Amino acid sequence: MILTKAQYDEIAQCLVSVPPTRQSLRKLKQRFPSQSQATLLSIFSQEYQKHIKRTHAKHHTSEAIENYYQRYLNGVVKNGAAPVLLELANEVDYAPSLMARIILERFLQEHEETPPSKSVINSMLRDPSQIPDGVLANQVYQCIVNDCCYGPLVDCIKHAIGHEHEVLLRDLLLEKNLSFLDLGRAWSSIGMDLSRSWTATGRGASCSKPVSPQTLSPYAIAQLDPEDPGREAWRKW
């Protein structure tokens, strides 16, 4: 079903009044039954990311960070098993994974001799068992698994979907007998010869520009015959 701008705006307006949770997605599906789950999730993600970008700065002031950290400490003192961080993130309308990052970084600054590096924080977010505090590790884990738009779990899902599409496109190119470089070989060749040219077997699929990550991708290299019905299937990806 083709989604009109009016329908998109109606769905986006509905999202303004609901929190970014899976329960909200289920309610959205009930309200717009004619739209697919994938469509609603895509709109949900786009609108929520716009909101996070607009409000990101106010959550990262020194006053806000200290306020969140003290609220976290007070909350876990009362009940360490309660989803303190998740509820805090929902209350201030901020992504749970990003809230977890703020509190984790603040915690490490207080308990480590040197400021934590970005790689250390990312590693702990991917694997909360590395966090040297069991209560905080559990709080971070709850945020990660309940975040629909941000965090390492979402990144893994996006990576898996991207890989699946690469495989589908590769199979289509092989079926059409078109020359291409897959991403594995493409990235490994970067830096070896950036001035070389390539020519694919498809009509009009030649290029003499320097190789870049964009031109190396099958998405860019595969210029299918305009009269080929498979072109439209490729475009949808």
GROMACS .gro file of C-alpha atoms in nm:
model
  237
    1MET     CA    1   0.000   0.000   0.000
    2ILE     CA    2   0.135   0.341  -0.103
    3LEU     CA    3   0.174   0.577   0.190
    4THR     CA    4   0.061   0.933   0.120
    5LYS     CA    5   0.215   1.238   0.286
    6ALA     CA    6  -0.112   1.302   0.467
    7GLN     CA    7  -0.104   0.950   0.611
    8TYR     CA    8   0.261   0.991   0.711
    9ASP     CA    9   0.183   1.321   0.886
   10GLU     CA   10  -0.111   1.162   1.067
   11ILE     CA   11   0.107   0.878   1.196
   12ALA     CA   12   0.388   1.119   1.290
   13GLN     CA   13   0.144   1.340   1.479
   14CYS     CA   14   0.014   1.038   1.668
   15LEU     CA   15   0.368   0.952   1.774
   16VAL     CA   16   0.409   1.287   1.949
   17SER     CA   17   0.180   1.175   2.231
   18VAL     CA   18   0.317   0.823   2.288
   19PRO     CA   19   0.639   0.709   2.460
   20PRO     CA   20   0.903   0.524   2.249
   21THR     CA   21   0.817   0.171   2.367
   22ARG     CA   22   0.713  -0.155   2.205
   23GLN     CA   23   0.373  -0.113   2.369
   24SER     CA   24   0.332   0.212   2.178
   25LEU     CA   25   0.415   0.036   1.853
   26ARG     CA   26   0.141  -0.219   1.921
   27LYS     CA   27  -0.108   0.062   1.985
   28LEU     CA   28   0.006   0.231   1.665
   29LYS     CA   29  -0.061  -0.087   1.470
   30GLN     CA   30  -0.410  -0.107   1.616
   31ARG     CA   31  -0.482   0.253   1.516
   32PHE     CA   32  -0.342   0.214   1.163
   33PRO     CA   33  -0.421  -0.150   1.071
   34SER     CA   34  -0.383  -0.087   0.697
   35GLN     CA   35  -0.013  -0.004   0.737
   36SER     CA   36   0.249  -0.275   0.773
   37GLN     CA   37   0.452  -0.322   1.089
   38ALA     CA   38   0.768  -0.239   0.895
   39THR     CA   39   0.622   0.091   0.771
   40LEU     CA   40   0.508   0.198   1.116
   41LEU     CA   41   0.840   0.100   1.271
   42SER     CA   42   1.030   0.297   1.007
   43ILE     CA   43   0.821   0.611   1.067
   44PHE     CA   44   0.846   0.560   1.442
   45SER     CA   45   1.225   0.536   1.422
   46GLN     CA   46   1.266   0.838   1.193
   47GLU     CA   47   1.043   1.066   1.400
   48TYR     CA   48   1.200   0.955   1.727
   49GLN     CA   49   1.552   1.012   1.600
   50LYS     CA   50   1.450   1.362   1.488
   51HIS     CA   51   1.322   1.427   1.839
   52ILE     CA   52   1.642   1.298   2.002
   53LYS     CA   53   1.858   1.518   1.778
   54ARG     CA   54   1.650   1.823   1.867
   55THR     CA   55   1.672   1.761   2.242
   56HIS     CA   56   2.016   1.599   2.268
   57ALA     CA   57   2.201   1.906   2.393
   58LYS     CA   58   1.981   1.973   2.693
   59HIS     CA   59   2.045   1.623   2.831
   60HIS     CA   60   2.421   1.672   2.818
   61THR     CA   61   2.465   1.987   3.020
   62SER     CA   62   2.665   1.940   3.339
   63GLU     CA   63   2.356   2.027   3.545
   64ALA     CA   64   2.138   1.770   3.368
   65ILE     CA   65   2.400   1.495   3.395
   66GLU     CA   66   2.448   1.554   3.767
   67ASN     CA   67   2.073   1.564   3.822
   68TYR     CA   68   2.023   1.234   3.639
   69TYR     CA   69   2.310   1.071   3.826
   70GLN     CA   70   2.181   1.174   4.166
   71ARG     CA   71   1.832   1.056   4.076
   72TYR     CA   72   1.979   0.724   3.967
   73LEU     CA   73   2.171   0.685   4.293
   74ASN     CA   74   1.866   0.772   4.503
   75GLY     CA   75   1.653   0.530   4.305
   76VAL     CA   76   1.880   0.228   4.332
   77VAL     CA   77   1.931   0.288   4.704
   78LYS     CA   78   1.557   0.238   4.751
   79ASN     CA   79   1.530  -0.059   4.514
   80GLY     CA   80   1.827  -0.171   4.307
   81ALA     CA   81   1.620  -0.423   4.112
   82ALA     CA   82   1.364  -0.166   3.991
   83PRO     CA   83   1.412  -0.026   3.638
   84VAL     CA   84   1.533   0.308   3.770
   85LEU     CA   85   1.730   0.416   3.462
   86LEU     CA   86   1.463   0.301   3.218
   87GLU     CA   87   1.189   0.487   3.403
   88LEU     CA   88   1.411   0.796   3.427
   89ALA     CA   89   1.475   0.789   3.052
   90ASN     CA   90   1.104   0.757   2.976
   91GLU     CA   91   1.020   1.035   3.221
   92VAL     CA   92   1.256   1.288   3.063
   93ASP     CA   93   1.175   1.160   2.711
   94TYR     CA   94   1.525   1.044   2.622
   95ALA     CA   95   1.645   0.723   2.460
   96PRO     CA   96   1.713   0.458   2.730
   97SER     CA   97   2.045   0.350   2.575
   98LEU     CA   98   2.166   0.709   2.562
   99MET     CA   99   2.060   0.764   2.921
  100ALA     CA  100   2.250   0.450   3.018
  101ARG     CA  101   2.560   0.592   2.844
  102ILE     CA  102   2.533   0.919   3.039
  103ILE     CA  103   2.507   0.743   3.375
  104LEU     CA  104   2.776   0.486   3.293
  105GLU     CA  105   3.023   0.755   3.187
  106ARG     CA  106   2.947   0.959   3.501
  107PHE     CA  107   2.990   0.650   3.720
  108LEU     CA  108   3.326   0.564   3.563
  109GLN     CA  109   3.448   0.922   3.601
  110GLU     CA  110   3.378   0.896   3.972
  111HIS     CA  111   3.526   0.551   4.030
  112GLU     CA  112   3.818   0.534   3.784
  113GLU     CA  113   4.149   0.718   3.811
  114THR     CA  114   4.143   0.825   3.448
  115PRO     CA  115   3.846   0.944   3.236
  116PRO     CA  116   3.689   0.650   3.049
  117SER     CA  117   3.759   0.626   2.679
  118LYS     CA  118   3.482   0.599   2.423
  119SER     CA  119   3.592   0.247   2.330
  120VAL     CA  120   3.568   0.133   2.693
  121ILE     CA  121   3.218   0.275   2.731
  122ASN     CA  122   3.105   0.120   2.402
  123SER     CA  123   3.244  -0.216   2.508
  124MET     CA  124   3.058  -0.203   2.840
  125LEU     CA  125   2.733  -0.106   2.667
  126ARG     CA  126   2.770  -0.401   2.431
  127ASP     CA  127   2.846  -0.630   2.723
  128PRO     CA  128   2.713  -0.489   3.055
  129SER     CA  129   2.876  -0.775   3.246
  130GLN     CA  130   3.202  -0.576   3.211
  131ILE     CA  131   3.061  -0.293   3.422
  132PRO     CA  132   3.231  -0.308   3.766
  133ASP     CA  133   2.904  -0.260   3.952
  134GLY     CA  134   2.634  -0.527   3.944
  135VAL     CA  135   2.343  -0.292   4.005
  136LEU     CA  136   2.448  -0.051   3.731
  137ALA     CA  137   2.517  -0.341   3.496
  138ASN     CA  138   2.159  -0.461   3.541
  139GLN     CA  139   2.023  -0.108   3.496
  140VAL     CA  140   2.219  -0.061   3.173
  141TYR     CA  141   2.105  -0.401   3.046
  142GLN     CA  142   1.741  -0.310   3.103
  143CYS     CA  143   1.788   0.010   2.905
  144ILE     CA  144   1.961  -0.165   2.615
  145VAL     CA  145   1.700  -0.438   2.567
  146ASN     CA  146   1.408  -0.195   2.597
  147ASP     CA  147   1.536   0.063   2.348
  148CYS     CA  148   1.369   0.039   2.007
  149CYS     CA  149   1.581   0.297   1.824
  150TYR     CA  150   1.927   0.326   1.982
  151GLY     CA  151   2.194   0.111   2.141
  152PRO     CA  152   2.412  -0.189   2.051
  153LEU     CA  153   2.117  -0.428   2.018
  154VAL     CA  154   1.949  -0.205   1.759
  155ASP     CA  155   2.284  -0.166   1.580
  156CYS     CA  156   2.316  -0.545   1.556
  157ILE     CA  157   1.967  -0.574   1.410
  158LYS     CA  158   2.040  -0.303   1.152
  159HIS     CA  159   2.367  -0.473   1.061
  160ALA     CA  160   2.190  -0.807   1.014
  161ILE     CA  161   1.925  -0.649   0.791
  162GLY     CA  162   2.191  -0.471   0.587
  163HIS     CA  163   2.383  -0.797   0.544
  164GLU     CA  164   2.066  -0.974   0.432
  165HIS     CA  165   2.003  -0.708   0.168
  166GLU     CA  166   2.363  -0.737   0.049
  167VAL     CA  167   2.315  -1.111   0.004
  168LEU     CA  168   1.987  -1.059  -0.186
  169LEU     CA  169   2.148  -0.800  -0.413
  170ARG     CA  170   2.453  -1.019  -0.471
  171ASP     CA  171   2.229  -1.309  -0.577
  172LEU     CA  172   2.039  -1.079  -0.814
  173LEU     CA  173   2.363  -0.954  -0.971
  174LEU     CA  174   2.489  -1.309  -1.016
  175GLU     CA  175   2.159  -1.407  -1.175
  176LYS     CA  176   2.191  -1.115  -1.420
  177ASN     CA  177   2.557  -1.200  -1.485
  178LEU     CA  178   2.675  -0.853  -1.382
  179SER     CA  179   3.026  -0.783  -1.256
  180PHE     CA  180   3.058  -0.637  -0.909
  181LEU     CA  181   3.269  -0.624  -0.595
  182ASP     CA  182   3.112  -0.739  -0.271
  183LEU     CA  183   3.175  -0.525   0.036
  184GLY     CA  184   3.433  -0.762   0.182
  185ARG     CA  185   3.657  -0.746  -0.123
  186ALA     CA  186   3.571  -0.381  -0.180
  187TRP     CA  187   3.687  -0.256   0.157
  188SER     CA  188   3.999  -0.473   0.146
  189SER     CA  189   4.093  -0.315  -0.186
  190ILE     CA  190   4.063   0.044  -0.063
  191GLY     CA  191   4.407   0.202  -0.040
  192MET     CA  192   4.566  -0.050  -0.274
  193ASP     CA  193   4.479   0.131  -0.597
  194LEU     CA  194   4.238   0.423  -0.564
  195SER     CA  195   4.286   0.540  -0.921
  196ARG     CA  196   4.187   0.224  -1.103
  197SER     CA  197   3.876   0.200  -1.318
  198TRP     CA  198   3.626  -0.080  -1.346
  199THR     CA  199   3.378  -0.184  -1.612
  200ALA     CA  200   3.073  -0.396  -1.541
  201THR     CA  201   2.908  -0.616  -1.802
  202GLY     CA  202   2.573  -0.435  -1.782
  203ARG     CA  203   2.484  -0.176  -2.046
  204GLY     CA  204   2.614   0.166  -1.942
  205ALA     CA  205   2.768   0.027  -1.623
  206SER     CA  206   3.119   0.166  -1.659
  207CYS     CA  207   3.306   0.407  -1.439
  208SER     CA  208   3.641   0.583  -1.465
  209LYS     CA  209   3.622   0.778  -1.137
  210PRO     CA  210   3.851   0.698  -0.844
  211VAL     CA  211   3.727   0.412  -0.635
  212SER     CA  212   3.550   0.508  -0.312
  213PRO     CA  213   3.338   0.322  -0.053
  214GLN     CA  214   3.030   0.439  -0.244
  215THR     CA  215   3.141   0.321  -0.589
  216LEU     CA  216   3.273  -0.001  -0.445
  217SER     CA  217   2.938  -0.096  -0.296
  218PRO     CA  218   2.721  -0.332  -0.502
  219TYR     CA  219   2.440  -0.080  -0.455
  220ALA     CA  220   2.638   0.175  -0.657
  221ILE     CA  221   2.821  -0.058  -0.895
  222ALA     CA  222   2.512  -0.248  -1.007
  223GLN     CA  223   2.361  -0.028  -1.275
  224LEU     CA  224   2.096  -0.255  -1.415
  225ASP     CA  225   1.952  -0.233  -1.761
  226PRO     CA  226   1.670   0.033  -1.749
  227GLU     CA  227   1.448  -0.208  -1.943
  228ASP     CA  228   1.519  -0.496  -1.709
  229PRO     CA  229   1.220  -0.573  -1.480
  230GLY     CA  230   1.468  -0.671  -1.208
  231ARG     CA  231   1.575  -0.305  -1.182
  232GLU     CA  232   1.260  -0.212  -0.991
  233ALA     CA  233   1.313  -0.492  -0.743
  234TRP     CA  234   1.668  -0.362  -0.686
  235ARG     CA  235   1.543  -0.005  -0.641
  236LYS     CA  236   1.310  -0.108  -0.359
  237TRP     CA  237   1.608  -0.220  -0.153
   0.00000   0.00000   0.00000
